[in-house]
Amino acid sequence: MALIVQKYGGTSVGNPERIKNVAKRVARAHAQGHKLVVVVSAMSGETNRLVALAKEVQANPDPRELDVVISTGEQVTIGLLSMALQAEGIKARSYTGPQVRILTDSSFTKARILKIDEDRMRRDLDEGCVVVVAGFQGVDDAGNITTLGRGGSDTTGVALAAALHADECQIYTDVDGVYTTDPRIVPEARKLDRITFEEMLEMASLGSKVLQTRSVEFAGKYKVRLRVLSSFQDEGEGTLITFEEDIKMEQPIISGIAFNRDEAKFTVLGVPDRPGIAYQILGPVAEANIDVDMIIQNVGQDGSTDFSFTVPRGEYERATAILEGVKTHMGAREVRGDRTMAKVSVVGVGMRSHVGIASRMFRTLAEEGINIQMISTSEIKISVVIDEKYLELAVRVLHKAFELDQVVS
Ligand code: ASP
Ligand code: MG
């Protein structure tokens, strides 16, 4: 008998029929004697609908009130799933994040979990009750409703698993695991049986949408055993996210190719080359809470230099306004922006012990005439920024060049 946290995403609870199917799956695990905490997302499309609704009323929604609105999607699904479980003859009780008391900080729309009260859940579990918890939400110290950022139900699932010392956290989704890359772009992409936390973290933060990045960080930190599975298939072990030392067999050098279309690039030209300029440019960007990713500062010439970096495409307008101000203030020549960039990354822990990965990547892209605009590397990944129109081509040729379509035995 194990304590298992199961999380079901929006498509898995997308209509009443699917909610009933989830209930059947939960019922099967319950019948095996497991204690179950089930975390659900809002029905698919619902959170987007709520965001759009808010924007119709207030172009730039007040973050506190936005959280009040967008947290409601999950409240609907916990109630419906509990009803479906009761219809299966199972005791079930639903809780919103604030009812559990998932305590977060007060950063509305991207709050972080600070503490979880497990008492109420434990009592229910001991009574043989299935506990159904709304993902994506919590409450701050002052009692305000908060949300955890898009995709945040994954983090709720992992955080509950950590708090309850669950044996496993199972993330049920519409794919049957983590793939070498997006199969919609590369049909030969393969499902991975295992991937390390570090690789998964890179894949998630680099654009693989299977798990919210923060949930992977959380699972790695608290050693939560995490598995991604399909809610539409009865068979299959999914993908286990695990620690490097636990993987006994020979690892492929590259585990996957991640990409992200939503990038924008800025270059500030003719910046006076003196100490403090990186701070002068990026300080105001950070203050506006805009994530900066890749950064390049050129070698200075004749007392001036160029400075480039990328931001999420959704922040393009705000960043442009900030940089125009910065330009005037520091006497730079020009700000150039390009909102149609994409990032492609090859990821693998095997890179640590193999040379020549970067050159193979660059040669592959060169052979297709794809211009690399920025490069960054870490111990286990190499990322390049390219024009978005070459993205799919780049992913396909790299997948082939690194033989990810071939089964490792
Ligand atoms: N419903 C929220 C979203 O769409 C949270 C989640 O599904 O994980 O972002
Ligand atoms: Mg999700």
Short mmCIF file of C-alpha atoms and ligand atoms in Angstrom, two decimals:
data_model
loop_
_atom_site.label_atom_id
_atom_site.label_comp_id
_atom_site.label_asym_id
_atom_site.label_seq_id
_atom_site.Cartn_x
_atom_site.Cartn_y
_atom_site.Cartn_z
CA MET A 1 0.00 0.00 0.00
CA ALA A 2 1.40 3.32 -1.04
CA LEU A 3 0.57 6.97 -0.75
CA ILE A 4 0.30 8.34 -4.26
CA VAL A 5 -0.34 11.84 -5.52
CA GLN A 6 -1.93 11.84 -8.97
CA LYS A 7 -2.23 15.02 -10.99
CA TYR A 8 -4.54 15.28 -14.00
CA GLY A 9 -4.11 18.08 -16.53
CA GLY A 10 -6.72 20.11 -18.36
CA THR A 11 -7.28 17.78 -21.31
CA SER A 12 -7.62 14.80 -18.97
CA VAL A 13 -10.58 16.54 -17.29
CA GLY A 14 -11.72 18.39 -20.42
CA ASN A 15 -15.37 17.22 -20.34
CA PRO A 16 -17.72 15.26 -18.05
CA GLU A 17 -16.95 11.99 -19.83
CA ARG A 18 -13.23 12.43 -19.26
CA ILE A 19 -13.77 13.38 -15.65
CA LYS A 20 -15.68 10.12 -15.20
CA ASN A 21 -12.77 8.27 -16.80
CA VAL A 22 -10.34 9.89 -14.39
CA ALA A 23 -12.61 8.77 -11.55
CA LYS A 24 -12.43 5.21 -12.86
CA ARG A 25 -8.64 5.36 -12.97
CA VAL A 26 -8.49 6.74 -9.43
CA ALA A 27 -10.96 4.06 -8.34
CA ARG A 28 -8.65 1.34 -9.69
CA ALA A 29 -5.70 2.63 -7.68
CA HIS A 30 -7.94 2.98 -4.65
CA ALA A 31 -9.09 -0.62 -5.04
CA GLN A 32 -5.43 -1.69 -4.94
CA GLY A 33 -5.32 -0.24 -1.44
CA HIS A 34 -3.39 2.94 -2.16
CA LYS A 35 -4.00 6.19 -0.35
CA LEU A 36 -4.68 8.84 -2.94
CA VAL A 37 -4.45 12.58 -3.21
CA VAL A 38 -5.65 13.79 -6.60
CA VAL A 39 -4.74 17.22 -7.95
CA VAL A 40 -6.61 18.58 -10.94
CA SER A 41 -6.23 21.44 -13.39
CA ALA A 42 -9.09 23.44 -14.81
CA MET A 43 -10.93 21.92 -17.78
CA SER A 44 -8.87 22.51 -20.93
CA GLY A 45 -9.20 26.03 -22.30
CA GLU A 46 -10.87 27.29 -19.13
CA THR A 47 -7.95 29.24 -17.70
CA ASN A 48 -7.38 30.90 -21.08
CA ARG A 49 -11.06 31.79 -21.21
CA LEU A 50 -10.91 33.33 -17.74
CA VAL A 51 -7.79 35.35 -18.59
CA ALA A 52 -9.48 36.66 -21.74
CA LEU A 53 -12.61 37.50 -19.75
CA ALA A 54 -10.57 39.51 -17.28
CA LYS A 55 -8.83 41.38 -20.08
CA GLU A 56 -12.17 42.35 -21.59
CA VAL A 57 -13.02 44.16 -18.40
CA GLN A 58 -9.59 45.56 -17.57
CA ALA A 59 -6.94 45.69 -20.31
CA ASN A 60 -4.19 45.17 -17.77
CA PRO A 61 -5.93 43.17 -15.08
CA ASP A 62 -5.10 43.92 -11.47
CA PRO A 63 -3.00 40.90 -10.42
CA ARG A 64 -4.85 40.27 -7.16
CA GLU A 65 -8.23 40.29 -8.85
CA LEU A 66 -6.91 38.30 -11.81
CA ASP A 67 -5.97 35.52 -9.39
CA VAL A 68 -9.45 35.62 -7.89
CA VAL A 69 -10.86 35.07 -11.38
CA ILE A 70 -8.44 32.51 -12.84
CA SER A 71 -8.33 30.31 -9.75
CA THR A 72 -12.00 29.42 -10.23
CA GLY A 73 -11.44 26.93 -13.05
CA GLU A 74 -9.87 24.40 -10.71
CA GLN A 75 -12.62 24.80 -8.14
CA VAL A 76 -15.09 23.50 -10.70
CA THR A 77 -13.06 20.40 -11.53
CA ILE A 78 -12.41 19.35 -7.92
CA GLY A 79 -16.14 19.37 -7.23
CA LEU A 80 -16.97 17.49 -10.39
CA LEU A 81 -14.28 14.88 -9.86
CA SER A 82 -15.37 14.30 -6.27
CA MET A 83 -18.92 13.74 -7.50
CA ALA A 84 -17.67 11.32 -10.14
CA LEU A 85 -15.70 9.44 -7.48
CA GLN A 86 -18.74 9.24 -5.23
CA ALA A 87 -20.65 7.82 -8.19
CA GLU A 88 -17.98 5.09 -8.27
CA GLY A 89 -18.80 4.35 -4.65
CA ILE A 90 -15.69 6.00 -3.26
CA LYS A 91 -15.53 8.49 -0.43
CA ALA A 92 -14.04 11.67 -1.81
CA ARG A 93 -13.71 15.21 -0.57
CA SER A 94 -12.56 18.27 -2.46
CA TYR A 95 -10.47 21.19 -1.23
CA THR A 96 -9.37 24.43 -2.83
CA GLY A 97 -5.77 25.52 -2.25
CA PRO A 98 -6.79 27.97 0.51
CA GLN A 99 -8.94 25.30 2.19
CA VAL A 100 -6.00 22.92 2.44
CA ARG A 101 -4.01 25.92 3.34
CA ILE A 102 -1.36 25.89 0.73
CA LEU A 103 0.45 28.94 1.99
CA THR A 104 2.25 31.00 -0.66
CA ASP A 105 4.00 34.34 -0.88
CA SER A 106 2.03 37.28 -2.24
CA SER A 107 3.40 37.40 -5.80
CA PHE A 108 0.03 37.27 -7.52
CA THR A 109 -0.06 35.23 -10.76
CA LYS A 110 3.31 33.62 -9.95
CA ALA A 111 3.24 32.86 -6.26
CA ARG A 112 5.61 30.42 -4.61
CA ILE A 113 4.52 27.79 -2.15
CA LEU A 114 5.92 28.32 1.34
CA LYS A 115 4.13 25.74 3.47
CA ILE A 116 1.39 23.14 3.27
CA ASP A 117 -0.86 22.04 6.13
CA GLU A 118 -1.24 18.30 5.78
CA ASP A 119 -3.40 17.56 8.83
CA ARG A 120 -6.75 17.74 7.12
CA MET A 121 -5.58 15.63 4.19
CA ARG A 122 -4.06 13.03 6.50
CA ARG A 123 -7.27 12.72 8.49
CA ASP A 124 -9.29 12.14 5.32
CA LEU A 125 -6.76 9.64 3.99
CA ASP A 126 -6.87 7.71 7.24
CA GLU A 127 -10.63 7.48 6.86
CA GLY A 128 -10.18 5.89 3.44
CA CYS A 129 -11.20 9.05 1.68
CA VAL A 130 -9.72 10.20 -1.63
CA VAL A 131 -8.58 13.80 -1.25
CA VAL A 132 -9.14 15.98 -4.32
CA VAL A 133 -7.18 19.23 -4.36
CA ALA A 134 -7.37 22.18 -6.73
CA GLY A 135 -4.09 22.74 -8.51
CA PHE A 136 -2.53 26.08 -9.36
CA GLN A 137 -3.67 28.00 -6.28
CA GLY A 138 -2.92 28.91 -2.72
CA VAL A 139 -3.42 31.63 -0.19
CA ASP A 140 -1.03 34.21 1.20
CA ASP A 141 -0.50 35.18 4.81
CA ALA A 142 -3.14 37.88 4.58
CA GLY A 143 -5.75 35.47 3.19
CA ASN A 144 -5.55 36.59 -0.44
CA ILE A 145 -6.07 33.97 -3.15
CA THR A 146 -2.92 33.45 -5.21
CA THR A 147 -2.03 31.40 -8.29
CA LEU A 148 1.24 29.68 -9.09
CA GLY A 149 1.82 30.63 -12.73
CA ARG A 150 0.53 28.90 -15.84
CA GLY A 151 0.96 25.16 -15.64
CA GLY A 152 1.16 25.50 -11.85
CA SER A 153 -0.97 22.46 -11.05
CA ASP A 154 2.12 20.32 -11.65
CA THR A 155 3.82 22.21 -8.86
CA THR A 156 0.82 21.73 -6.57
CA GLY A 157 1.04 17.98 -7.22
CA VAL A 158 4.75 17.79 -6.49
CA ALA A 159 4.51 20.05 -3.45
CA LEU A 160 1.74 17.92 -1.95
CA ALA A 161 3.78 14.80 -2.64
CA ALA A 162 6.75 16.36 -0.88
CA ALA A 163 4.69 17.53 2.10
CA LEU A 164 3.03 14.14 2.51
CA HIS A 165 6.21 12.16 1.79
CA ALA A 166 4.27 10.36 -0.93
CA ASP A 167 5.78 7.28 -2.53
CA GLU A 168 5.24 8.67 -6.01
CA CYS A 169 3.86 11.71 -7.77
CA GLN A 170 2.18 10.72 -11.02
CA ILE A 171 1.51 13.44 -13.56
CA TYR A 172 -1.23 12.30 -15.94
CA THR A 173 -1.37 14.18 -19.19
CA ASP A 174 -2.34 13.81 -22.84
CA VAL A 175 1.01 12.34 -23.85
CA ASP A 176 2.35 9.03 -22.58
CA GLY A 177 5.63 10.40 -21.32
CA VAL A 178 8.55 12.67 -22.05
CA TYR A 179 9.76 12.50 -25.65
CA THR A 180 13.11 13.14 -27.28
CA THR A 181 11.37 16.12 -28.86
CA ASP A 182 7.85 17.21 -29.84
CA PRO A 183 6.41 14.36 -31.98
CA ARG A 184 4.24 16.88 -33.82
CA ILE A 185 7.42 18.23 -35.38
CA VAL A 186 9.45 15.04 -35.53
CA PRO A 187 7.23 11.97 -35.98
CA GLU A 188 10.23 9.73 -35.21
CA ALA A 189 10.57 11.19 -31.71
CA ARG A 190 10.73 8.48 -29.07
CA LYS A 191 9.36 8.25 -25.59
CA LEU A 192 12.05 8.12 -22.93
CA ASP A 193 11.66 5.52 -20.17
CA ARG A 194 13.80 7.58 -17.86
CA ILE A 195 15.29 11.02 -17.78
CA THR A 196 17.33 12.68 -15.06
CA PHE A 197 16.02 15.63 -13.06
CA GLU A 198 18.71 17.86 -14.46
CA GLU A 199 17.82 16.98 -18.03
CA MET A 200 14.12 17.33 -17.33
CA LEU A 201 14.73 20.71 -15.76
CA GLU A 202 16.56 21.88 -18.84
CA MET A 203 13.91 20.42 -21.13
CA ALA A 204 11.11 22.05 -19.12
CA SER A 205 12.73 25.45 -18.85
CA LEU A 206 13.75 25.32 -22.50
CA GLY A 207 10.23 24.93 -23.72
CA SER A 208 9.17 21.29 -23.42
CA LYS A 209 5.64 21.86 -22.13
CA VAL A 210 5.16 18.52 -20.38
CA LEU A 211 5.95 19.75 -16.88
CA GLN A 212 6.07 23.19 -15.32
CA THR A 213 9.72 24.03 -14.64
CA ARG A 214 9.10 24.86 -11.03
CA SER A 215 7.55 21.46 -10.38
CA VAL A 216 10.72 19.75 -11.61
CA GLU A 217 12.89 21.97 -9.41
CA PHE A 218 10.68 21.16 -6.48
CA ALA A 219 10.76 17.43 -7.13
CA GLY A 220 14.55 17.45 -7.47
CA LYS A 221 15.00 19.41 -4.28
CA TYR A 222 12.67 17.30 -2.16
CA LYS A 223 13.53 14.02 -3.87
CA VAL A 224 10.00 13.35 -4.99
CA ARG A 225 9.73 10.34 -7.25
CA LEU A 226 8.05 11.80 -10.32
CA ARG A 227 6.44 10.01 -13.23
CA VAL A 228 4.72 11.34 -16.34
CA LEU A 229 1.97 9.14 -17.79
CA SER A 230 -0.94 9.27 -20.21
CA SER A 231 -4.45 9.53 -18.83
CA PHE A 232 -5.78 8.10 -22.09
CA GLN A 233 -3.91 4.79 -22.03
CA ASP A 234 -4.28 1.94 -19.63
CA GLU A 235 -0.87 0.46 -20.30
CA GLY A 236 2.56 1.94 -20.06
CA GLU A 237 5.00 3.04 -17.42
CA GLY A 238 5.35 6.56 -18.76
CA THR A 239 8.62 8.35 -18.10
CA LEU A 240 10.28 8.21 -14.70
CA ILE A 241 12.23 11.30 -13.74
CA THR A 242 15.13 10.12 -11.72
CA PHE A 243 18.59 10.82 -10.38
CA GLU A 244 21.65 10.32 -12.50
CA GLU A 245 23.20 7.83 -10.12
CA ASP A 246 20.06 5.69 -10.35
CA ILE A 247 20.46 5.18 -14.06
CA LYS A 248 22.60 2.11 -14.33
CA MET A 249 22.61 1.49 -18.04
CA GLU A 250 24.64 3.33 -20.60
CA GLN A 251 23.07 6.73 -21.19
CA PRO A 252 22.75 8.27 -24.63
CA ILE A 253 24.89 11.40 -24.94
CA ILE A 254 21.93 13.54 -25.88
CA SER A 255 18.53 12.83 -24.35
CA GLY A 256 16.42 15.37 -26.12
CA ILE A 257 15.95 18.49 -28.15
CA ALA A 258 13.95 21.29 -26.60
CA PHE A 259 12.78 24.45 -28.28
CA ASN A 260 10.91 27.60 -27.58
CA ARG A 261 9.25 29.78 -30.18
CA ASP A 262 8.33 32.64 -27.91
CA GLU A 263 11.59 34.51 -27.89
CA ALA A 264 12.41 38.09 -28.72
CA LYS A 265 15.85 39.58 -29.10
CA PHE A 266 17.11 43.08 -28.37
CA THR A 267 20.41 44.66 -29.29
CA VAL A 268 21.49 47.95 -27.82
CA LEU A 269 24.03 49.40 -30.26
CA GLY A 270 26.75 51.91 -29.53
CA VAL A 271 26.75 51.56 -25.77
CA PRO A 272 29.56 53.48 -24.03
CA ASP A 273 31.95 50.71 -22.92
CA ARG A 274 32.44 51.28 -19.21
CA PRO A 275 31.83 49.41 -15.96
CA GLY A 276 28.20 49.16 -14.98
CA ILE A 277 26.57 49.15 -18.39
CA ALA A 278 25.17 45.62 -18.09
CA TYR A 279 23.54 46.69 -14.88
CA GLN A 280 22.27 49.94 -16.37
CA ILE A 281 20.63 48.06 -19.24
CA LEU A 282 19.34 44.98 -17.46
CA GLY A 283 18.60 46.52 -14.05
CA PRO A 284 15.44 48.31 -15.23
CA VAL A 285 14.40 45.20 -17.18
CA ALA A 286 14.71 43.06 -14.07
CA GLU A 287 12.88 45.64 -11.99
CA ALA A 288 9.96 45.34 -14.39
CA ASN A 289 10.01 41.61 -13.63
CA ILE A 290 10.92 40.65 -17.17
CA ASP A 291 12.94 37.44 -17.46
CA VAL A 292 16.16 37.88 -19.37
CA ASP A 293 17.61 34.75 -20.87
CA MET A 294 20.64 34.78 -23.16
CA ILE A 295 23.00 37.72 -22.87
CA ILE A 296 25.89 38.70 -25.11
CA GLN A 297 28.18 41.67 -24.81
CA ASN A 298 30.51 42.25 -27.72
CA VAL A 299 34.16 43.17 -27.47
CA GLY A 300 34.38 46.94 -27.16
CA GLN A 301 35.81 49.02 -29.98
CA ASP A 302 36.60 52.72 -29.92
CA GLY A 303 35.03 53.06 -26.50
CA SER A 304 31.69 51.59 -27.40
CA THR A 305 30.14 48.17 -27.59
CA ASP A 306 26.93 46.30 -28.50
CA PHE A 307 24.82 44.44 -26.01
CA SER A 308 22.24 41.77 -26.92
CA PHE A 309 19.81 39.68 -24.92
CA THR A 310 16.57 37.75 -25.23
CA VAL A 311 13.27 38.07 -23.38
CA PRO A 312 9.96 36.19 -23.66
CA ARG A 313 8.08 37.44 -26.71
CA GLY A 314 5.10 38.48 -24.61
CA GLU A 315 7.31 41.08 -22.93
CA TYR A 316 8.48 42.63 -26.20
CA GLU A 317 6.43 45.84 -25.93
CA ARG A 318 7.23 46.49 -22.30
CA ALA A 319 10.92 45.79 -22.85
CA THR A 320 11.00 48.11 -25.88
CA ALA A 321 9.61 50.98 -23.83
CA ILE A 322 12.13 50.39 -21.04
CA LEU A 323 15.07 50.16 -23.42
CA GLU A 324 14.17 53.38 -25.22
CA GLY A 325 14.43 55.09 -21.86
CA VAL A 326 17.72 53.35 -21.08
CA LYS A 327 19.13 54.33 -24.47
CA THR A 328 18.48 58.02 -23.93
CA HIS A 329 19.72 57.88 -20.37
CA MET A 330 23.06 56.20 -21.16
CA GLY A 331 23.63 57.76 -24.55
CA ALA A 332 23.53 54.57 -26.62
CA ARG A 333 23.07 54.86 -30.38
CA GLU A 334 20.17 52.57 -31.17
CA VAL A 335 17.90 49.82 -29.88
CA ARG A 336 17.02 47.05 -32.30
CA GLY A 337 14.37 44.50 -31.53
CA ASP A 338 13.30 41.33 -33.26
CA ARG A 339 10.25 39.53 -31.99
CA THR A 340 10.39 36.43 -34.17
CA MET A 341 13.22 34.48 -32.62
CA ALA A 342 13.31 30.90 -31.41
CA LYS A 343 15.66 28.91 -29.26
CA VAL A 344 16.73 25.33 -29.91
CA SER A 345 18.67 23.30 -27.37
CA VAL A 346 20.27 19.91 -27.24
CA VAL A 347 20.23 18.44 -23.73
CA GLY A 348 22.02 15.49 -22.19
CA VAL A 349 24.05 14.61 -19.12
CA GLY A 350 26.30 12.55 -21.41
CA MET A 351 27.75 15.85 -22.66
CA ARG A 352 29.87 16.01 -19.55
CA SER A 353 32.00 13.15 -20.72
CA HIS A 354 31.92 13.66 -24.48
CA VAL A 355 33.52 16.30 -26.64
CA GLY A 356 32.41 17.52 -30.03
CA ILE A 357 28.70 17.91 -29.30
CA ALA A 358 28.71 21.65 -29.97
CA SER A 359 30.58 21.30 -33.23
CA ARG A 360 28.23 18.57 -34.39
CA MET A 361 25.30 20.84 -33.60
CA PHE A 362 26.78 23.86 -35.38
CA ARG A 363 27.80 21.82 -38.43
CA THR A 364 24.32 20.35 -38.72
CA LEU A 365 22.73 23.80 -38.67
CA ALA A 366 25.33 25.19 -41.08
CA GLU A 367 24.61 22.45 -43.59
CA GLU A 368 21.01 23.67 -43.71
CA GLY A 369 22.08 27.29 -44.04
CA ILE A 370 20.58 28.20 -40.68
CA ASN A 371 22.20 31.25 -39.18
CA ILE A 372 22.97 31.05 -35.47
CA GLN A 373 22.46 34.42 -33.79
CA MET A 374 23.32 33.61 -30.20
CA ILE A 375 24.81 30.64 -28.38
CA SER A 376 24.84 29.64 -24.75
CA THR A 377 26.02 26.52 -23.03
CA SER A 378 25.87 24.83 -19.68
CA GLU A 379 27.34 21.56 -18.52
CA ILE A 380 24.49 19.57 -20.00
CA LYS A 381 22.98 21.73 -22.74
CA ILE A 382 23.80 23.84 -25.76
CA SER A 383 21.28 26.41 -26.88
CA VAL A 384 21.17 28.53 -30.01
CA VAL A 385 18.90 31.40 -30.95
CA ILE A 386 17.77 31.36 -34.57
CA ASP A 387 15.14 32.97 -36.74
CA GLU A 388 11.79 31.40 -35.88
CA LYS A 389 11.12 30.44 -39.48
CA TYR A 390 13.90 27.83 -39.36
CA LEU A 391 12.84 26.34 -36.06
CA GLU A 392 11.13 23.17 -37.25
CA LEU A 393 13.84 22.42 -39.77
CA ALA A 394 16.49 22.86 -37.08
CA VAL A 395 14.74 20.52 -34.67
CA ARG A 396 14.32 17.86 -37.36
CA VAL A 397 17.92 17.87 -38.57
CA LEU A 398 19.33 17.92 -35.04
CA HIS A 399 17.11 15.04 -33.98
CA LYS A 400 18.55 13.04 -36.83
CA ALA A 401 22.14 14.17 -36.40
CA PHE A 402 22.14 13.01 -32.79
CA GLU A 403 20.43 9.73 -33.73
CA LEU A 404 17.59 10.30 -31.34
CA ASP A 405 15.28 8.38 -33.62
CA GLN A 406 17.29 5.25 -32.93
CA VAL A 407 16.42 3.02 -30.03
CA VAL A 408 19.27 2.63 -27.58
CA SER A 409 19.68 -0.90 -26.35
N1 ASP B 1 -5.14 25.79 -15.16
C1 ASP B 1 -3.86 26.39 -15.02
C2 ASP B 1 -3.27 26.72 -16.40
O1 ASP B 1 -3.86 26.48 -17.40
C3 ASP B 1 -2.90 25.54 -14.25
C4 ASP B 1 -2.60 24.18 -14.86
O2 ASP B 1 -3.36 23.68 -15.67
O3 ASP B 1 -1.58 23.61 -14.51
O4 ASP B 1 -2.20 27.25 -16.47
MG MG B 2 0.27 21.44 -17.81
#
